[in-house]
């Protein structure tokens, strides 16, 4: 997975049927690489540090099986103390 | 997914049978990385900001199952107000 | 898919059984990124501008199902007039 | 696979159900590219040089089948003598 | 596939069960990009120029089906005359 900062969200009225109902988060990988848009599976929001699963991994959950997404927010990283 | 600008279209008379009938859009990722060619699933056109699903995600729709494409335009991003 | 120039071909006598009988083309992506070797599905040749499908997409054709390749030339781009 | 240094671990209380029970290691590829977070399958720890399998390969083990991860530590590289 | 130089081999005593028995070669892509570790399917050795299949393609052979690897050496490139 990639550690990413959630930087915002994306609104798309016109989309493939399978994407309906998902929150689409804009995320930026901490390890470098450009901005991505990922479906949210854990209730993350702007400012959170999250883990994003890419590729087929994004579809290995009950919510996302068969959904045309290549990225999913699968965890919120605990703030370090 | 990657946010991309649609910059044009690609015409290919000679192609694998599975690609017949698709509009092939040329897109440039906002987050960096080179130009891609993606099948259009949402009626996007030049100038639109879209979401492109890569890899197996591009084939997780009724139209694209079994199609030899690794990229599909799956949403048109709403213009911000 | 990636728009690529076909720059040559690769000969490999010793190879995995599944690759036997394919023409292996050396291609360079127009959008950046290094040289790739792709199986040819459309009769492309040196100098052609082609579309290359990467990953599982390369195996979504009758000729390539079960073949250990991650890249296939799936279209020849029409020259612009 | 990619040779990586294990540089730490990541704690995420809130996560997709399938990730429960895995140790999440932060790793940096020796060959370049940014930091990744991978599930540990071999008891690796900080300072180890490991092999990380990416994509679907990360889910080709009994422990990870159906788990929403795109990276798994699948080997610890023997120190060279 | 990627044309790569075989630069050495990697020894890992502690590894996922599926990797047992494979020769793990360290390879460097000619087209750029960092070092990779790939299972050898064709008897390649240091100094050889090879083709490496990445992702699911690496598991589309009888030897590698179900093996947690994302890279396999699937051909040895003939020396050019």
Coordinates of C-alpha atoms in Angstrom, one line a residue:
Chain A
X1 CA 0.0 0.0 0.0
X2 CA 1.0 3.6 -0.2
X3 CA 0.9 6.1 2.7
X4 CA -1.0 9.1 1.4
X5 CA -2.3 12.4 2.6
X6 CA -6.0 13.0 1.8
X7 CA -6.0 16.4 0.2
X8 CA -9.6 16.7 -0.9
X9 CA -12.5 15.0 -2.7
X10 CA -13.7 14.7 -6.3
X11 CA -17.3 15.1 -7.5
X12 CA -18.3 13.3 -10.7
X13 CA -22.0 13.3 -11.6
X14 CA -21.4 11.4 -14.8
X15 CA -19.7 8.1 -14.0
X16 CA -19.7 4.3 -14.6
X17 CA -22.5 2.7 -12.7
X18 CA -20.2 0.7 -10.4
X19 CA -18.8 3.9 -8.9
X20 CA -22.1 5.2 -7.7
X21 CA -22.3 5.8 -3.9
X22 CA -18.6 5.9 -3.2
X23 CA -16.8 8.9 -1.7
X24 CA -13.9 9.7 -4.1
X25 CA -10.9 11.1 -2.2
X26 CA -8.0 12.9 -3.8
X27 CA -4.8 11.6 -2.2
X28 CA -1.1 12.4 -2.5
X29 CA 1.5 9.6 -1.9
X30 CA 4.0 10.5 0.8
X31 CA 6.6 8.4 -1.0
X32 CA 6.4 10.4 -4.1
X33 CA 4.3 10.1 -7.3
X34 CA 1.4 12.1 -8.4
X35 CA -2.1 12.7 -7.0
X36 CA -4.6 9.8 -7.2
X37 CA -8.3 9.5 -6.7
X38 CA -9.4 6.6 -4.5
X39 CA -12.7 5.2 -3.2
X40 CA -13.0 5.6 0.5
X41 CA -13.7 2.4 2.5
X42 CA -12.9 3.6 6.0
X43 CA -14.5 7.0 6.5
X44 CA -11.4 9.0 5.9
X45 CA -11.4 12.8 5.4
X46 CA -9.2 15.7 4.4
X47 CA -6.0 15.9 6.4
X48 CA -5.9 12.2 7.3
X49 CA -2.9 10.0 6.6
X50 CA -4.2 6.9 5.0
X51 CA -3.1 3.7 3.3
X52 CA -4.2 3.3 -0.3
X53 CA -4.3 -0.1 -1.9
X54 CA -3.7 0.0 -5.7
X55 CA -4.7 -2.3 -8.6
X56 CA -6.7 -5.5 -7.9
X57 CA -6.1 -5.1 -4.2
X58 CA -8.6 -2.2 -4.3
X59 CA -11.3 -4.6 -5.3
X60 CA -10.6 -7.3 -2.6
X61 CA -13.3 -6.1 -0.3
X62 CA -17.1 -6.8 -0.1
X63 CA -17.8 -3.2 -1.0
X64 CA -15.6 -2.9 -4.0
X65 CA -15.7 -6.3 -5.7
X66 CA -16.5 -5.7 -9.4
X67 CA -16.1 -1.9 -9.0
X68 CA -14.0 -0.2 -11.8
X69 CA -11.6 1.4 -9.4
X70 CA -7.8 0.9 -9.2
X71 CA -7.4 2.6 -5.8
X72 CA -9.1 2.3 -2.4
X73 CA -8.4 3.9 1.0
X74 CA -8.2 0.8 3.1
X75 CA -6.8 2.2 6.4
X76 CA -6.3 5.4 8.4
X77 CA -2.8 5.6 9.9
X78 CA -2.8 6.2 13.6
X79 CA -1.1 9.5 14.5
X80 CA 2.3 8.8 16.0
X81 CA 2.6 9.9 19.6
Chain B
X1 CA -8.0 6.5 -10.6
X2 CA -6.1 9.3 -12.2
X3 CA -7.5 12.7 -12.9
X4 CA -6.7 13.4 -16.5
X5 CA -7.3 16.0 -19.2
X6 CA -8.7 14.7 -22.4
X7 CA -6.4 16.1 -25.1
X8 CA -7.7 14.4 -28.2
X9 CA -8.6 11.1 -29.7
X10 CA -6.8 8.3 -31.5
X11 CA -8.0 6.5 -34.7
X12 CA -6.8 3.0 -35.3
X13 CA -8.3 1.1 -38.2
X14 CA -6.2 -2.0 -37.6
X15 CA -6.8 -3.3 -34.1
X16 CA -7.6 -6.3 -31.9
X17 CA -11.2 -7.4 -32.4
X18 CA -12.1 -6.5 -28.8
X19 CA -11.4 -2.9 -29.3
X20 CA -13.9 -2.4 -32.1
X21 CA -16.6 0.2 -31.5
X22 CA -14.8 2.1 -28.7
X23 CA -13.9 5.7 -28.7
X24 CA -10.2 5.9 -27.9
X25 CA -9.3 9.1 -26.0
X26 CA -5.9 10.5 -25.5
X27 CA -5.5 11.7 -22.0
X28 CA -2.8 13.4 -19.9
X29 CA -2.7 12.7 -16.1
X30 CA -2.9 15.9 -14.0
X31 CA -0.7 14.2 -11.4
X32 CA 2.2 13.7 -13.8
X33 CA 3.1 10.8 -16.0
X34 CA 2.9 10.6 -19.8
X35 CA 0.0 10.5 -22.2
X36 CA -2.3 7.5 -22.2
X37 CA -5.0 6.2 -24.6
X38 CA -8.2 5.0 -22.8
X39 CA -11.5 3.7 -24.0
X40 CA -14.4 6.1 -23.2
X41 CA -17.2 4.8 -21.1
X42 CA -19.0 8.0 -20.2
X43 CA -19.2 10.2 -23.4
X44 CA -16.2 12.4 -22.5
X45 CA -14.7 14.7 -25.1
X46 CA -11.7 17.0 -25.6
X47 CA -11.2 19.5 -22.8
X48 CA -13.0 17.4 -20.2
X49 CA -11.4 16.6 -16.9
X50 CA -12.0 12.9 -16.3
X51 CA -11.1 9.9 -14.1
X52 CA -9.2 7.1 -15.8
X53 CA -9.2 3.6 -14.2
X54 CA -6.0 1.7 -15.0
X55 CA -5.2 -2.0 -15.2
X56 CA -7.9 -4.6 -14.4
X57 CA -10.2 -1.9 -13.1
X58 CA -10.7 -0.7 -16.7
X59 CA -12.3 -4.1 -17.5
X60 CA -14.7 -4.1 -14.5
X61 CA -17.7 -2.8 -16.5
X62 CA -20.3 -4.6 -18.7
X63 CA -18.9 -2.8 -21.8
X64 CA -15.2 -3.7 -21.2
X65 CA -15.2 -7.2 -19.7
X66 CA -12.7 -9.2 -21.8
X67 CA -11.6 -6.2 -23.8
X68 CA -7.8 -5.8 -24.2
X69 CA -7.5 -2.3 -22.7
X70 CA -5.6 -1.2 -19.6
X71 CA -7.3 2.2 -19.3
X72 CA -10.9 3.4 -19.3
X73 CA -12.5 6.8 -18.8
X74 CA -14.9 6.0 -16.0
X75 CA -16.1 9.4 -14.9
X76 CA -16.2 13.1 -15.9
X77 CA -15.2 15.3 -13.0
X78 CA -17.7 18.1 -12.2
X79 CA -16.3 21.6 -12.9
X80 CA -15.6 23.2 -9.5
X81 CA -17.7 26.3 -8.9
Chain C
X1 CA -2.9 1.8 -23.6
X2 CA 0.3 3.6 -24.5
X3 CA 1.1 5.1 -27.9
X4 CA 4.5 3.7 -28.9
X5 CA 6.9 3.7 -31.8
X6 CA 8.0 0.3 -33.0
X7 CA 11.8 0.5 -33.0
X8 CA 12.8 -3.0 -33.8
X9 CA 12.3 -6.6 -32.9
X10 CA 13.8 -9.0 -30.4
X11 CA 14.9 -12.6 -31.1
X12 CA 14.9 -15.1 -28.3
X13 CA 15.6 -18.8 -29.1
X14 CA 15.3 -19.9 -25.5
X15 CA 12.0 -18.8 -24.0
X16 CA 9.0 -19.9 -22.0
X17 CA 6.8 -22.3 -24.1
X18 CA 3.9 -19.9 -24.1
X19 CA 5.9 -17.3 -26.0
X20 CA 6.6 -19.6 -29.0
X21 CA 5.4 -18.3 -32.4
X22 CA 4.9 -14.6 -31.4
X23 CA 6.7 -11.8 -33.0
X24 CA 8.4 -9.8 -30.2
X25 CA 8.5 -6.1 -31.0
X26 CA 10.7 -3.5 -29.3
X27 CA 8.6 -0.4 -28.7
X28 CA 9.2 3.0 -27.1
X29 CA 6.3 4.9 -25.4
X30 CA 5.6 8.4 -26.9
X31 CA 4.5 9.5 -23.5
X32 CA 7.8 8.7 -21.8
X33 CA 9.1 5.7 -20.0
X34 CA 11.6 3.2 -21.2
X35 CA 11.7 0.7 -24.0
X36 CA 9.4 -2.4 -23.8
X37 CA 9.1 -5.7 -25.6
X38 CA 5.5 -6.6 -26.7
X39 CA 4.0 -9.5 -28.6
X40 CA 2.5 -8.3 -31.9
X41 CA -1.2 -9.1 -32.5
X42 CA -1.8 -6.8 -35.5
X43 CA 1.0 -7.3 -37.9
X44 CA 2.9 -4.1 -36.9
X45 CA 6.4 -3.4 -38.1
X46 CA 9.4 -1.0 -37.5
X47 CA 8.4 2.6 -37.8
X48 CA 4.7 2.1 -37.0
X49 CA 3.0 4.1 -34.3
X50 CA 1.0 1.5 -32.3
X51 CA -1.1 1.1 -29.1
X52 CA 0.4 -1.2 -26.5
X53 CA -1.9 -2.8 -23.9
X54 CA 0.0 -3.5 -20.6
X55 CA -0.6 -6.0 -17.8
X56 CA -3.6 -8.3 -17.8
X57 CA -5.0 -6.4 -20.8
X58 CA -2.3 -8.0 -23.0
X59 CA -3.8 -11.4 -22.3
X60 CA -7.4 -10.5 -23.1
X61 CA -7.3 -11.8 -26.6
X62 CA -7.8 -15.3 -28.1
X63 CA -4.1 -15.4 -29.1
X64 CA -2.7 -14.4 -25.8
X65 CA -4.9 -16.0 -23.1
X66 CA -2.5 -17.8 -20.8
X67 CA 0.6 -16.4 -22.4
X68 CA 3.3 -15.0 -20.0
X69 CA 3.4 -11.6 -21.6
X70 CA 2.6 -8.2 -19.9
X71 CA 2.5 -6.2 -23.1
X72 CA 0.8 -6.6 -26.5
X73 CA 0.6 -4.5 -29.6
X74 CA -3.2 -4.3 -30.0
X75 CA -3.6 -1.5 -32.6
X76 CA -1.8 0.4 -35.3
X77 CA -2.5 4.1 -35.1
X78 CA -3.7 5.6 -38.4
X79 CA -1.3 8.2 -39.7
X80 CA -2.9 11.7 -39.2
X81 CA -3.6 13.5 -42.5
Chain D
X1 CA 10.0 -8.6 -6.5
X2 CA 11.8 -5.6 -5.2
X3 CA 14.7 -5.7 -2.7
X4 CA 13.7 -3.3 0.1
X5 CA 15.0 -2.1 3.4
X6 CA 12.5 -2.4 6.3
X7 CA 12.5 1.0 7.8
X8 CA 9.7 0.8 10.4
X9 CA 6.1 -0.2 10.9
X10 CA 2.7 1.4 10.5
X11 CA -0.2 1.2 12.9
X12 CA -3.7 1.6 11.7
X13 CA -6.6 1.0 14.1
X14 CA -9.2 1.8 11.5
X15 CA -8.8 -0.5 8.5
X16 CA -10.6 -2.8 6.1
X17 CA -11.5 -6.0 7.8
X18 CA -9.2 -8.1 5.6
X19 CA -6.1 -6.3 6.9
X20 CA -6.8 -7.3 10.6
X21 CA -4.0 -9.2 12.2
X22 CA -1.2 -8.4 9.8
X23 CA 2.0 -6.6 10.7
X24 CA 2.3 -3.6 8.3
X25 CA 5.9 -2.9 7.5
X26 CA 7.2 0.3 6.0
X27 CA 9.8 -0.5 3.3
X28 CA 12.0 1.4 1.0
X29 CA 13.0 -0.1 -2.4
X30 CA 16.8 -0.4 -2.9
X31 CA 16.3 0.1 -6.6
X32 CA 14.6 3.4 -6.2
X33 CA 11.0 4.5 -5.9
X34 CA 9.2 5.7 -2.9
X35 CA 8.3 4.1 0.5
X36 CA 5.7 1.4 0.5
X37 CA 3.7 -0.4 3.3
X38 CA 3.6 -4.2 2.9
X39 CA 2.0 -7.0 5.0
X40 CA 4.7 -9.2 6.6
X41 CA 4.6 -12.9 5.8
X42 CA 8.0 -14.0 7.0
X43 CA 8.6 -12.3 10.4
X44 CA 10.8 -9.5 9.1
X45 CA 11.8 -6.5 11.2
X46 CA 13.4 -3.1 11.0
X47 CA 16.8 -3.2 9.4
X48 CA 16.2 -6.4 7.4
X49 CA 16.7 -6.5 3.7
X50 CA 13.6 -8.2 2.2
X51 CA 11.9 -9.1 -1.0
X52 CA 8.5 -7.4 -1.5
X53 CA 6.0 -8.9 -4.0
X54 CA 3.7 -6.3 -5.6
X55 CA 0.3 -6.5 -7.1
X56 CA -1.6 -9.7 -7.4
X57 CA 1.6 -11.6 -6.3
X58 CA 1.1 -10.3 -2.8
X59 CA -2.1 -12.3 -2.6
X60 CA -0.8 -15.6 -3.9
X61 CA -0.3 -17.1 -0.5
X62 CA -2.6 -18.9 2.0
X63 CA -2.4 -16.0 4.4
X64 CA -3.2 -13.2 1.9
X65 CA -5.7 -14.7 -0.5
X66 CA -8.6 -12.1 -0.7
X67 CA -6.7 -9.6 1.4
X68 CA -6.8 -6.0 0.1
X69 CA -3.1 -5.5 0.0
X70 CA -0.9 -4.8 -3.1
X71 CA 2.4 -5.5 -1.3
X72 CA 3.7 -8.4 0.8
X73 CA 7.1 -9.1 2.3
X74 CA 7.7 -12.6 0.9
X75 CA 11.4 -13.3 1.8
X76 CA 14.3 -12.1 4.0
X77 CA 17.5 -11.7 1.9
X78 CA 20.4 -13.6 3.5
X79 CA 23.2 -11.2 4.5
X80 CA 26.1 -11.5 2.0
X81 CA 29.2 -12.9 3.6
Chain E
X1 CA 8.2 -7.5 -21.1
X2 CA 11.4 -5.6 -20.2
X3 CA 14.8 -6.3 -21.6
X4 CA 17.1 -6.6 -18.6
X5 CA 20.7 -7.5 -17.8
X6 CA 21.1 -10.2 -15.2
X7 CA 23.5 -8.8 -12.7
X8 CA 23.5 -11.4 -10.0
X9 CA 21.4 -13.6 -7.8
X10 CA 19.7 -13.3 -4.5
X11 CA 19.7 -15.9 -1.7
X12 CA 16.8 -15.9 0.8
X13 CA 16.6 -18.8 3.3
X14 CA 13.5 -17.5 4.9
X15 CA 10.8 -17.1 2.3
X16 CA 7.1 -17.8 1.5
X17 CA 6.6 -21.5 0.7
X18 CA 5.7 -20.9 -2.9
X19 CA 9.1 -19.4 -3.7
X20 CA 11.0 -22.6 -2.7
X21 CA 13.1 -24.1 -5.4
X22 CA 13.3 -21.1 -7.7
X23 CA 16.5 -19.4 -8.7
X24 CA 16.1 -15.7 -7.8
X25 CA 17.9 -13.5 -10.3
X26 CA 18.8 -9.8 -9.8
X27 CA 18.1 -7.9 -13.0
X28 CA 18.4 -4.3 -14.2
X29 CA 16.1 -3.1 -17.0
X30 CA 17.8 -1.7 -20.1
X31 CA 15.0 0.8 -20.6
X32 CA 15.5 2.4 -17.2
X33 CA 14.0 1.8 -13.8
X34 CA 15.5 0.2 -10.7
X35 CA 16.8 -3.3 -10.0
X36 CA 14.3 -6.2 -9.7
X37 CA 14.4 -9.7 -8.4
X38 CA 12.8 -12.3 -10.8
X39 CA 12.3 -16.1 -10.7
X40 CA 14.3 -17.7 -13.5
X41 CA 12.3 -20.0 -15.8
X42 CA 14.9 -20.4 -18.6
X43 CA 18.2 -21.2 -17.1
X44 CA 19.6 -17.6 -17.4
X45 CA 22.8 -16.5 -15.6
X46 CA 24.8 -13.4 -14.8
X47 CA 25.6 -11.4 -17.9
X48 CA 22.7 -12.6 -20.0
X49 CA 20.3 -10.2 -21.6
X50 CA 16.8 -11.5 -20.8
X51 CA 13.1 -10.7 -21.1
X52 CA 11.3 -10.2 -17.7
X53 CA 7.5 -10.5 -17.6
X54 CA 6.0 -8.5 -14.8
X55 CA 2.8 -8.7 -12.8
X56 CA 0.3 -11.5 -13.5
X57 CA 2.3 -12.5 -16.6
X58 CA 5.0 -13.8 -14.4
X59 CA 2.5 -16.4 -13.1
X60 CA 1.2 -17.6 -16.5
X61 CA 3.4 -20.6 -16.7
X62 CA 3.1 -24.2 -15.4
X63 CA 6.0 -23.6 -13.0
X64 CA 4.8 -20.3 -11.5
X65 CA 1.0 -20.6 -11.3
X66 CA 0.1 -19.6 -7.7
X67 CA 3.6 -18.5 -6.9
X68 CA 3.9 -15.1 -5.1
X69 CA 6.2 -13.5 -7.6
X70 CA 5.6 -10.4 -9.7
X71 CA 8.5 -11.0 -12.1
X72 CA 9.9 -13.9 -14.1
X73 CA 12.7 -14.3 -16.6
X74 CA 10.8 -15.8 -19.5
X75 CA 13.4 -15.6 -22.3
X76 CA 17.1 -15.1 -23.1
X77 CA 17.6 -12.6 -25.8
X78 CA 19.8 -13.9 -28.7
X79 CA 23.1 -12.0 -29.0
X80 CA 22.9 -9.8 -32.1
X81 CA 25.4 -10.7 -34.7

